[in-house]
């Protein structure tokens, strides 16, 4: 299968959108702690960078995708 390549600019745009959504919906405070427990992928990277951009402390716990090794064979 083919995987999408992401430019820094594309990732930055996704992070800006995510930060905007969080600011409107969650109103996070700088220094708050965010626990990220999601499968590793672009969504995880965007959430991680967004939380860091907001000045949050991050506990990153990417979940292992049990089907990943099967799909890559």
JSON list of C-alpha atoms in Angstrom, two decimals:
[
{"chain": "A", "resi": 1, "resn": "UNK", "atom": "CA", "xyz": [0.00, 0.00, 0.00]},
{"chain": "A", "resi": 2, "resn": "UNK", "atom": "CA", "xyz": [1.06, 3.56, -0.55]},
{"chain": "A", "resi": 3, "resn": "UNK", "atom": "CA", "xyz": [1.39, 5.97, 2.35]},
{"chain": "A", "resi": 4, "resn": "UNK", "atom": "CA", "xyz": [0.88, 9.72, 2.11]},
{"chain": "A", "resi": 5, "resn": "UNK", "atom": "CA", "xyz": [3.90, 11.94, 2.54]},
{"chain": "A", "resi": 6, "resn": "UNK", "atom": "CA", "xyz": [3.35, 15.09, 4.56]},
{"chain": "A", "resi": 7, "resn": "UNK", "atom": "CA", "xyz": [5.22, 18.37, 4.16]},
{"chain": "A", "resi": 8, "resn": "UNK", "atom": "CA", "xyz": [6.03, 20.50, 7.19]},
{"chain": "A", "resi": 9, "resn": "UNK", "atom": "CA", "xyz": [3.60, 23.11, 5.87]},
{"chain": "A", "resi": 10, "resn": "UNK", "atom": "CA", "xyz": [0.74, 20.60, 5.61]},
{"chain": "A", "resi": 11, "resn": "UNK", "atom": "CA", "xyz": [1.37, 19.33, 9.13]},
{"chain": "A", "resi": 12, "resn": "UNK", "atom": "CA", "xyz": [1.56, 22.91, 10.42]},
{"chain": "A", "resi": 13, "resn": "UNK", "atom": "CA", "xyz": [-1.83, 23.69, 8.85]},
{"chain": "A", "resi": 14, "resn": "UNK", "atom": "CA", "xyz": [-3.37, 20.61, 10.50]},
{"chain": "A", "resi": 15, "resn": "UNK", "atom": "CA", "xyz": [-1.85, 21.60, 13.85]},
{"chain": "A", "resi": 16, "resn": "UNK", "atom": "CA", "xyz": [-3.19, 25.16, 13.53]},
{"chain": "A", "resi": 17, "resn": "UNK", "atom": "CA", "xyz": [-6.70, 23.82, 12.85]},
{"chain": "A", "resi": 18, "resn": "UNK", "atom": "CA", "xyz": [-6.50, 21.39, 15.79]},
{"chain": "A", "resi": 19, "resn": "UNK", "atom": "CA", "xyz": [-5.29, 24.14, 18.12]},
{"chain": "A", "resi": 20, "resn": "UNK", "atom": "CA", "xyz": [-8.18, 26.35, 16.98]},
{"chain": "A", "resi": 21, "resn": "UNK", "atom": "CA", "xyz": [-10.72, 23.61, 17.71]},
{"chain": "A", "resi": 22, "resn": "UNK", "atom": "CA", "xyz": [-9.24, 22.95, 21.15]},
{"chain": "A", "resi": 23, "resn": "UNK", "atom": "CA", "xyz": [-9.17, 26.64, 22.02]},
{"chain": "A", "resi": 24, "resn": "UNK", "atom": "CA", "xyz": [-12.87, 26.96, 21.16]},
{"chain": "A", "resi": 25, "resn": "UNK", "atom": "CA", "xyz": [-14.11, 23.69, 22.65]},
{"chain": "A", "resi": 26, "resn": "UNK", "atom": "CA", "xyz": [-11.77, 22.76, 25.52]},
{"chain": "A", "resi": 27, "resn": "UNK", "atom": "CA", "xyz": [-10.18, 26.08, 26.47]},
{"chain": "A", "resi": 28, "resn": "UNK", "atom": "CA", "xyz": [-6.94, 24.41, 27.65]},
{"chain": "A", "resi": 29, "resn": "UNK", "atom": "CA", "xyz": [-4.58, 26.33, 29.91]},
{"chain": "A", "resi": 30, "resn": "UNK", "atom": "CA", "xyz": [-0.84, 26.55, 29.37]},
{"chain": "A", "resi": 31, "resn": "UNK", "atom": "CA", "xyz": [0.85, 24.09, 31.70]},
{"chain": "A", "resi": 32, "resn": "UNK", "atom": "CA", "xyz": [-2.14, 21.74, 31.78]},
{"chain": "A", "resi": 33, "resn": "UNK", "atom": "CA", "xyz": [-1.40, 18.07, 31.16]},
{"chain": "A", "resi": 34, "resn": "UNK", "atom": "CA", "xyz": [-2.67, 16.22, 28.09]},
{"chain": "A", "resi": 35, "resn": "UNK", "atom": "CA", "xyz": [-2.58, 12.42, 27.85]},
{"chain": "A", "resi": 36, "resn": "UNK", "atom": "CA", "xyz": [-2.54, 11.29, 24.23]},
{"chain": "A", "resi": 37, "resn": "UNK", "atom": "CA", "xyz": [-3.68, 7.67, 23.91]},
{"chain": "A", "resi": 38, "resn": "UNK", "atom": "CA", "xyz": [-4.40, 7.01, 20.27]},
{"chain": "A", "resi": 39, "resn": "UNK", "atom": "CA", "xyz": [-2.95, 4.91, 17.47]},
{"chain": "A", "resi": 40, "resn": "UNK", "atom": "CA", "xyz": [0.32, 6.27, 16.14]},
{"chain": "A", "resi": 41, "resn": "UNK", "atom": "CA", "xyz": [-0.17, 8.14, 12.88]},
{"chain": "A", "resi": 42, "resn": "UNK", "atom": "CA", "xyz": [-0.70, 11.64, 11.52]},
{"chain": "A", "resi": 43, "resn": "UNK", "atom": "CA", "xyz": [-3.55, 12.28, 13.98]},
{"chain": "A", "resi": 44, "resn": "UNK", "atom": "CA", "xyz": [-1.22, 11.44, 16.88]},
{"chain": "A", "resi": 45, "resn": "UNK", "atom": "CA", "xyz": [1.52, 13.73, 15.53]},
{"chain": "A", "resi": 46, "resn": "UNK", "atom": "CA", "xyz": [-0.96, 16.59, 15.03]},
{"chain": "A", "resi": 47, "resn": "UNK", "atom": "CA", "xyz": [-2.37, 16.17, 18.55]},
{"chain": "A", "resi": 48, "resn": "UNK", "atom": "CA", "xyz": [1.13, 16.03, 20.06]},
{"chain": "A", "resi": 49, "resn": "UNK", "atom": "CA", "xyz": [2.36, 19.12, 18.24]},
{"chain": "A", "resi": 50, "resn": "UNK", "atom": "CA", "xyz": [-0.89, 20.98, 18.95]},
{"chain": "A", "resi": 51, "resn": "UNK", "atom": "CA", "xyz": [-0.67, 20.29, 22.67]},
{"chain": "A", "resi": 52, "resn": "UNK", "atom": "CA", "xyz": [2.96, 21.36, 22.76]},
{"chain": "A", "resi": 53, "resn": "UNK", "atom": "CA", "xyz": [2.13, 24.53, 20.81]},
{"chain": "A", "resi": 54, "resn": "UNK", "atom": "CA", "xyz": [-0.44, 25.39, 23.49]},
{"chain": "A", "resi": 55, "resn": "UNK", "atom": "CA", "xyz": [2.22, 25.04, 26.18]},
{"chain": "A", "resi": 56, "resn": "UNK", "atom": "CA", "xyz": [0.73, 21.86, 27.61]},
{"chain": "A", "resi": 57, "resn": "UNK", "atom": "CA", "xyz": [2.64, 19.06, 29.31]},
{"chain": "A", "resi": 58, "resn": "UNK", "atom": "CA", "xyz": [2.17, 15.91, 27.28]},
{"chain": "A", "resi": 59, "resn": "UNK", "atom": "CA", "xyz": [2.03, 12.27, 28.28]},
{"chain": "A", "resi": 60, "resn": "UNK", "atom": "CA", "xyz": [2.34, 10.49, 24.94]},
{"chain": "A", "resi": 61, "resn": "UNK", "atom": "CA", "xyz": [1.11, 6.90, 24.93]},
{"chain": "A", "resi": 62, "resn": "UNK", "atom": "CA", "xyz": [0.74, 5.85, 21.29]},
{"chain": "A", "resi": 63, "resn": "UNK", "atom": "CA", "xyz": [-1.28, 2.67, 20.98]},
{"chain": "A", "resi": 64, "resn": "UNK", "atom": "CA", "xyz": [0.14, -0.24, 19.05]},
{"chain": "A", "resi": 65, "resn": "UNK", "atom": "CA", "xyz": [-1.90, -1.27, 16.03]},
{"chain": "A", "resi": 66, "resn": "UNK", "atom": "CA", "xyz": [-1.97, -5.10, 16.20]},
{"chain": "A", "resi": 67, "resn": "UNK", "atom": "CA", "xyz": [-2.82, -5.31, 12.50]},
{"chain": "A", "resi": 68, "resn": "UNK", "atom": "CA", "xyz": [0.11, -3.14, 11.39]},
{"chain": "A", "resi": 69, "resn": "UNK", "atom": "CA", "xyz": [2.59, -6.01, 11.23]},
{"chain": "A", "resi": 70, "resn": "UNK", "atom": "CA", "xyz": [0.08, -8.17, 9.36]},
{"chain": "A", "resi": 71, "resn": "UNK", "atom": "CA", "xyz": [-0.63, -5.42, 6.77]},
{"chain": "A", "resi": 72, "resn": "UNK", "atom": "CA", "xyz": [3.07, -4.81, 6.14]},
{"chain": "A", "resi": 73, "resn": "UNK", "atom": "CA", "xyz": [3.81, -8.41, 5.17]}
]
